[in-house]
mmCIF file of C-alpha atoms in Angstrom:
data_model
loop_
_atom_site.group_PDB
_atom_site.id
_atom_site.type_symbol
_atom_site.label_atom_id
_atom_site.label_comp_id
_atom_site.label_asym_id
_atom_site.label_seq_id
_atom_site.Cartn_x
_atom_site.Cartn_y
_atom_site.Cartn_z
ATOM 1 C CA PHE A 275 14.874 -6.156 6.075
ATOM 2 C CA PHE A 276 16.041 -7.692 2.807
ATOM 3 C CA LEU A 277 19.440 -9.023 1.918
ATOM 4 C CA MET A 278 20.078 -6.494 -0.816
ATOM 5 C CA ALA A 279 20.345 -7.287 -4.482
ATOM 6 C CA GLY A 280 23.948 -7.665 -5.544
ATOM 7 C CA SER A 281 24.917 -9.473 -2.337
ATOM 8 C CA MET A 282 24.498 -12.826 -4.118
ATOM 9 C CA ALA A 283 22.362 -13.958 -1.189
ATOM 10 C CA ALA A 284 18.777 -15.156 -1.363
ATOM 11 C CA PRO A 285 16.060 -12.577 -0.595
ATOM 12 C CA SER A 286 14.836 -12.593 2.989
ATOM 13 C CA VAL A 287 12.205 -10.814 5.057
ATOM 14 C CA GLY A 288 12.241 -9.517 8.610
ATOM 15 C CA TRP A 289 9.940 -8.667 11.480
ATOM 16 C CA ALA A 290 8.438 -5.321 12.470
ATOM 17 C CA GLY A 291 9.911 -4.044 15.722
ATOM 18 C CA SER A 292 12.033 -7.129 16.196
ATOM 19 C CA HIS A 293 15.624 -8.214 15.726
ATOM 20 C CA ALA A 294 14.606 -11.830 15.197
ATOM 21 C CA ALA A 295 16.436 -13.657 12.443
ATOM 22 C CA ARG A 296 15.426 -12.961 8.884
ATOM 23 C CA VAL A 297 13.468 -15.597 7.019
ATOM 24 C CA ALA A 298 14.799 -16.743 3.653
ATOM 25 C CA VAL A 299 12.101 -16.404 1.013
ATOM 26 C CA GLY A 300 11.111 -19.250 -1.278
ATOM 27 C CA ASN A 301 8.197 -19.053 -3.700
ATOM 28 C CA LEU A 302 6.126 -15.932 -4.302
ATOM 29 C CA TRP A 303 2.574 -17.191 -4.852
ATOM 30 C CA CYS A 304 0.005 -14.638 -6.006
ATOM 31 C CA VAL A 305 -3.782 -14.764 -6.174
ATOM 32 C CA GLY A 306 -5.550 -12.831 -8.923
ATOM 33 C CA ARG A 307 -9.113 -11.499 -8.946
ATOM 34 C CA ASN A 308 -9.842 -12.257 -5.307
ATOM 35 C CA TYR A 309 -12.110 -9.254 -4.647
ATOM 36 C CA LEU A 310 -15.350 -8.823 -6.591
ATOM 37 C CA LYS A 311 -15.096 -5.071 -7.108
ATOM 38 C CA HIS A 312 -11.524 -5.316 -8.381
ATOM 39 C CA ALA A 313 -12.501 -7.915 -10.960
ATOM 40 C CA ALA A 314 -15.361 -5.637 -12.010
ATOM 41 C CA GLU A 315 -13.193 -2.516 -12.351
ATOM 42 C CA LEU A 316 -10.964 -4.341 -14.859
ATOM 43 C CA ASP A 317 -13.951 -5.972 -16.572
ATOM 44 C CA ASN A 318 -12.667 -9.441 -15.702
ATOM 45 C CA VAL A 319 -14.688 -12.631 -15.275
ATOM 46 C CA ILE A 320 -15.143 -13.771 -11.663
ATOM 47 C CA PRO A 321 -13.064 -16.941 -11.196
ATOM 48 C CA GLU A 322 -14.653 -20.176 -10.002
ATOM 49 C CA GLN A 323 -11.473 -21.237 -8.220
ATOM 50 C CA PRO A 324 -8.388 -19.309 -7.055
ATOM 51 C CA MET A 325 -6.418 -17.872 -9.958
ATOM 52 C CA ILE A 326 -2.747 -18.446 -9.139
ATOM 53 C CA PHE A 327 0.386 -16.994 -10.679
ATOM 54 C CA LEU A 328 3.990 -16.609 -9.552
ATOM 55 C CA LYS A 329 6.566 -13.865 -9.302
ATOM 56 C CA ALA A 330 10.297 -14.563 -9.219
ATOM 57 C CA SER A 331 11.767 -14.207 -5.722
ATOM 58 C CA SER A 332 14.160 -11.651 -7.241
ATOM 59 C CA SER A 333 11.095 -9.403 -7.711
ATOM 60 C CA LEU A 334 11.148 -8.689 -3.954
ATOM 61 C CA ARG A 335 12.316 -5.336 -2.672
ATOM 62 C CA PRO A 336 11.865 -3.380 0.563
ATOM 63 C CA LEU A 337 9.336 -0.560 0.509
ATOM 64 C CA ALA A 338 11.840 2.280 0.771
ATOM 65 C CA ALA A 339 14.506 1.371 -1.753
ATOM 66 C CA GLY A 340 15.705 -1.258 -4.165
ATOM 67 C CA LEU A 341 16.159 -2.210 -7.762
ATOM 68 C CA LEU A 342 13.334 -1.338 -10.157
ATOM 69 C CA ALA A 343 13.253 -2.541 -13.753
ATOM 70 C CA HIS A 344 11.432 -0.444 -16.372
ATOM 71 C CA ALA A 345 11.659 2.514 -13.995
ATOM 72 C CA HIS A 346 10.618 4.963 -16.728
ATOM 73 C CA GLU A 347 7.206 3.285 -17.051
ATOM 74 C CA GLU A 348 3.956 3.925 -15.205
ATOM 75 C CA PHE A 349 2.926 0.915 -13.138
ATOM 76 C CA HIS A 350 -0.372 -0.008 -11.523
ATOM 77 C CA HIS A 351 -0.289 -0.522 -7.757
ATOM 78 C CA GLU A 352 -2.160 -3.488 -6.312
ATOM 79 C CA ALA A 353 -2.085 -3.411 -2.496
ATOM 80 C CA GLU A 354 -2.296 -6.859 -0.911
ATOM 81 C CA LEU A 355 -2.171 -8.771 2.350
ATOM 82 C CA VAL A 356 0.904 -11.007 2.201
ATOM 83 C CA LEU A 357 1.167 -14.251 4.183
ATOM 84 C CA LEU A 358 4.445 -15.732 5.386
ATOM 85 C CA VAL A 359 4.349 -19.531 5.514
ATOM 86 C CA GLY A 360 6.097 -20.722 8.645
ATOM 87 C CA SER A 361 5.704 -24.490 8.521
ATOM 88 C CA HIS A 362 5.585 -27.182 5.898
ATOM 89 C CA VAL A 363 2.220 -27.902 4.310
ATOM 90 C CA PRO A 364 2.393 -31.274 2.550
ATOM 91 C CA LEU A 365 1.008 -32.028 -0.856
ATOM 92 C CA GLY A 366 -2.690 -32.678 -0.341
ATOM 93 C CA GLY A 367 -2.998 -30.157 2.465
ATOM 94 C CA LEU A 368 -4.039 -30.298 6.109
ATOM 95 C CA PRO A 369 -7.261 -29.804 8.102
ATOM 96 C CA ARG A 370 -8.479 -26.199 8.002
ATOM 97 C CA GLU A 371 -7.302 -25.247 11.484
ATOM 98 C CA ARG A 372 -3.833 -26.679 10.857
ATOM 99 C CA LEU A 373 -3.621 -24.811 7.573
ATOM 100 C CA LEU A 374 -4.164 -21.552 9.437
ATOM 101 C CA GLU A 375 -1.465 -22.526 11.931
ATOM 102 C CA SER A 376 1.022 -22.658 9.044
ATOM 103 C CA VAL A 377 0.780 -18.867 8.615
ATOM 104 C CA ARG A 378 3.616 -17.479 10.749
ATOM 105 C CA GLY A 379 3.242 -13.800 9.921
ATOM 106 C CA VAL A 380 1.395 -11.213 7.860
ATOM 107 C CA GLY A 381 2.666 -8.201 5.989
ATOM 108 C CA LEU A 382 1.521 -5.804 3.308
ATOM 109 C CA GLY A 383 2.867 -5.481 -0.187
ATOM 110 C CA LEU A 384 2.357 -4.156 -3.684
ATOM 111 C CA ASP A 385 1.879 -6.342 -6.719
ATOM 112 C CA LEU A 386 3.296 -3.869 -9.240
ATOM 113 C CA THR A 387 1.880 -4.474 -12.693
ATOM 114 C CA ARG A 388 2.862 -3.275 -16.157
ATOM 115 C CA ARG A 389 -0.798 -2.986 -17.111
ATOM 116 C CA GLY A 390 -0.345 -1.987 -20.733
ATOM 117 C CA LEU A 391 1.966 -4.919 -21.392
ATOM 118 C CA GLN A 392 -0.329 -7.273 -19.475
ATOM 119 C CA ASN A 393 -3.299 -6.275 -21.640
ATOM 120 C CA GLU A 394 -1.280 -6.748 -24.833
ATOM 121 C CA LEU A 395 -0.105 -10.201 -23.753
ATOM 122 C CA LYS A 396 -3.584 -11.274 -22.662
ATOM 123 C CA GLN A 397 -5.102 -10.146 -25.964
ATOM 124 C CA ALA A 398 -2.456 -12.143 -27.836
ATOM 125 C CA GLY A 399 -3.171 -15.226 -25.730
ATOM 126 C CA HIS A 400 0.362 -15.224 -24.304
ATOM 127 C CA PRO A 401 1.490 -15.703 -20.692
ATOM 128 C CA TRP A 402 1.767 -12.368 -18.870
ATOM 129 C CA LEU A 403 4.605 -13.211 -16.492
ATOM 130 C CA MET A 404 6.774 -10.343 -17.784
ATOM 131 C CA ALA A 405 4.050 -7.868 -16.815
ATOM 132 C CA LYS A 406 3.992 -9.150 -13.239
ATOM 133 C CA SER A 407 7.506 -10.413 -12.508
ATOM 134 C CA PHE A 408 10.511 -8.093 -12.815
ATOM 135 C CA ALA A 409 13.084 -6.549 -10.498
ATOM 136 C CA GLY A 410 11.208 -4.491 -7.902
ATOM 137 C CA ALA A 411 7.763 -5.830 -8.800
ATOM 138 C CA ALA A 412 7.029 -7.004 -5.247
ATOM 139 C CA PRO A 413 7.706 -4.351 -2.579
ATOM 140 C CA VAL A 414 6.872 -5.930 0.790
ATOM 141 C CA SER A 415 6.762 -4.601 4.362
ATOM 142 C CA ASN A 416 8.185 -6.178 7.472
ATOM 143 C CA PHE A 417 5.987 -8.913 8.917
ATOM 144 C CA VAL A 418 4.057 -9.074 12.175
ATOM 145 C CA SER A 419 3.437 -12.256 14.144
ATOM 146 C CA ASP A 420 0.496 -11.040 16.267
ATOM 147 C CA PHE A 421 -2.646 -10.893 14.137
ATOM 148 C CA ASP A 422 -6.306 -11.845 13.854
ATOM 149 C CA LEU A 423 -6.418 -13.076 10.282
ATOM 150 C CA GLY A 424 -10.172 -12.950 9.767
ATOM 151 C CA ALA A 425 -10.445 -9.402 11.126
ATOM 152 C CA ILE A 426 -7.689 -7.782 9.069
ATOM 153 C CA GLU A 427 -8.407 -4.561 7.218
ATOM 154 C CA PHE A 428 -5.719 -2.626 5.358
ATOM 155 C CA SER A 429 -5.224 0.427 3.178
ATOM 156 C CA LEU A 430 -2.891 2.059 0.672
ATOM 157 C CA SER A 431 -2.294 5.793 0.291
ATOM 158 C CA VAL A 432 -0.206 7.311 -2.510
ATOM 159 C CA ASN A 433 1.264 10.805 -2.108
ATOM 160 C CA GLY A 434 -1.143 11.377 0.792
ATOM 161 C CA GLU A 435 -4.276 10.232 -1.075
ATOM 162 C CA ARG A 436 -6.074 7.057 -0.016
ATOM 163 C CA ARG A 437 -6.304 4.759 -3.035
ATOM 164 C CA GLN A 438 -7.266 1.307 -1.743
ATOM 165 C CA TYR A 439 -8.975 -0.191 1.292
ATOM 166 C CA ALA A 440 -9.820 -3.834 1.953
ATOM 167 C CA ARG A 441 -11.404 -6.165 4.466
ATOM 168 C CA VAL A 442 -10.055 -9.700 4.309
ATOM 169 C CA SER A 443 -13.613 -10.857 4.953
ATOM 170 C CA ASP A 444 -14.514 -9.553 1.475
ATOM 171 C CA MET A 445 -12.170 -11.961 -0.298
ATOM 172 C CA ILE A 446 -13.822 -14.286 -2.806
ATOM 173 C CA PHE A 447 -11.543 -17.111 -1.615
ATOM 174 C CA ASP A 448 -10.553 -16.955 2.042
ATOM 175 C CA VAL A 449 -7.107 -17.822 3.345
ATOM 176 C CA PRO A 450 -7.792 -21.500 4.176
ATOM 177 C CA THR A 451 -9.276 -21.979 0.706
ATOM 178 C CA ILE A 452 -6.191 -20.403 -0.906
ATOM 179 C CA LEU A 453 -3.840 -22.562 1.170
ATOM 180 C CA ALA A 454 -5.805 -25.737 0.443
ATOM 181 C CA TYR A 455 -5.932 -24.971 -3.270
ATOM 182 C CA LEU A 456 -2.181 -24.386 -3.468
ATOM 183 C CA ALA A 457 -1.517 -27.554 -1.447
ATOM 184 C CA SER A 458 -3.649 -29.588 -3.823
ATOM 185 C CA SER A 459 -0.815 -29.309 -6.372
ATOM 186 C CA HIS A 460 2.280 -28.189 -4.440
ATOM 187 C CA GLU A 461 3.997 -28.444 -1.117
ATOM 188 C CA LEU A 462 4.073 -25.127 0.718
ATOM 189 C CA LEU A 463 7.443 -24.490 2.290
ATOM 190 C CA PRO A 464 8.630 -22.325 5.173
ATOM 191 C CA GLY A 465 9.547 -18.943 3.725
ATOM 192 C CA ASP A 466 6.988 -19.020 0.924
ATOM 193 C CA LEU A 467 5.060 -15.758 0.547
ATOM 194 C CA ILE A 468 1.449 -15.605 -0.619
ATOM 195 C CA PHE A 469 0.024 -12.379 -2.059
ATOM 196 C CA THR A 470 -3.709 -12.804 -1.441
ATOM 197 C CA GLY A 471 -5.242 -10.423 -3.994
ATOM 198 C CA THR A 472 -6.048 -6.734 -4.291
ATOM 199 C CA PRO A 473 -9.265 -4.778 -3.715
ATOM 200 C CA GLU A 474 -10.681 -2.162 -6.062
ATOM 201 C CA GLY A 475 -8.915 1.141 -6.564
ATOM 202 C CA VAL A 476 -5.825 0.057 -8.502
ATOM 203 C CA GLY A 477 -4.176 2.981 -10.210
ATOM 204 C CA PRO A 478 -0.964 4.560 -11.480
ATOM 205 C CA LEU A 479 2.315 4.595 -9.577
ATOM 206 C CA ARG A 480 5.550 6.118 -10.861
ATOM 207 C CA LYS A 481 9.132 6.110 -9.652
ATOM 208 C CA GLY A 482 9.489 8.694 -6.903
ATOM 209 C CA ASP A 483 5.889 8.408 -5.670
ATOM 210 C CA ARG A 484 5.544 8.016 -1.907
ATOM 211 C CA PHE A 485 3.091 5.524 -0.486
ATOM 212 C CA CYS A 486 1.864 4.177 2.841
ATOM 213 C CA LEU A 487 0.543 0.679 3.534
ATOM 214 C CA ALA A 488 -1.269 0.324 6.843
ATOM 215 C CA PHE A 489 -3.123 -2.283 8.848
ATOM 216 C CA GLU A 490 -6.400 -0.694 9.928
ATOM 217 C CA ARG A 491 -7.640 -3.637 11.984
ATOM 218 C CA GLY A 492 -6.581 -7.178 12.911
ATOM 219 C CA ALA A 493 -2.849 -6.374 13.080
ATOM 220 C CA LEU A 494 -0.622 -3.412 13.894
ATOM 221 C CA GLY A 495 1.700 -1.702 11.468
ATOM 222 C CA THR A 496 2.056 1.362 9.264
ATOM 223 C CA PHE A 497 4.707 1.109 6.583
ATOM 224 C CA GLU A 498 6.046 4.020 4.530
ATOM 225 C CA GLY A 499 7.673 3.524 1.162
ATOM 226 C CA GLN A 500 8.823 5.200 -2.014
ATOM 227 C CA LEU A 501 8.987 3.692 -5.465
#
């Protein structure tokens, strides 16, 4: 799935049930606070426009294995629908229907968060990149190319216990809005990944925990992993 760390090659993602060529990964865009109940559970203000941050591409890892910085710490899991950009979106964007056509595949991933450090950095008024971007901070599944974006529902279970469940229709900012907002300031490039936000139910995850990310509707795929 990934070209492994240490190979000196750029990270890449693959396709579920397919031997099609891997896709080299570019930017890792992330959307914060995109589900109302998640914002509420962390006592965060509801954003008026998409709240965007980035992870380093070296944060990527496959679900089952890979490098993990700060492995002794307890992380928070944030299960998310991940979009794979398949075609160039120019600065300034495209009509809504053409924006949707730029999404080549969908997968599921975890936005691992060092919550204690994030809270400390936020309280100090400092950027919180180091709480979100580190080796292993972005475990991502294989991608699927057959999907109904508006109908997608997905879940996360940890050690056999369901922790998170989401309907894409419950997003504060839908996918075209996210794409248009990003394209208002940046070009989107083939191979960019977009983490679209997490629903309520975030909680602790430690090295060795087993987890399962699954599409419940709108796409097919069940993906097992271990931190």
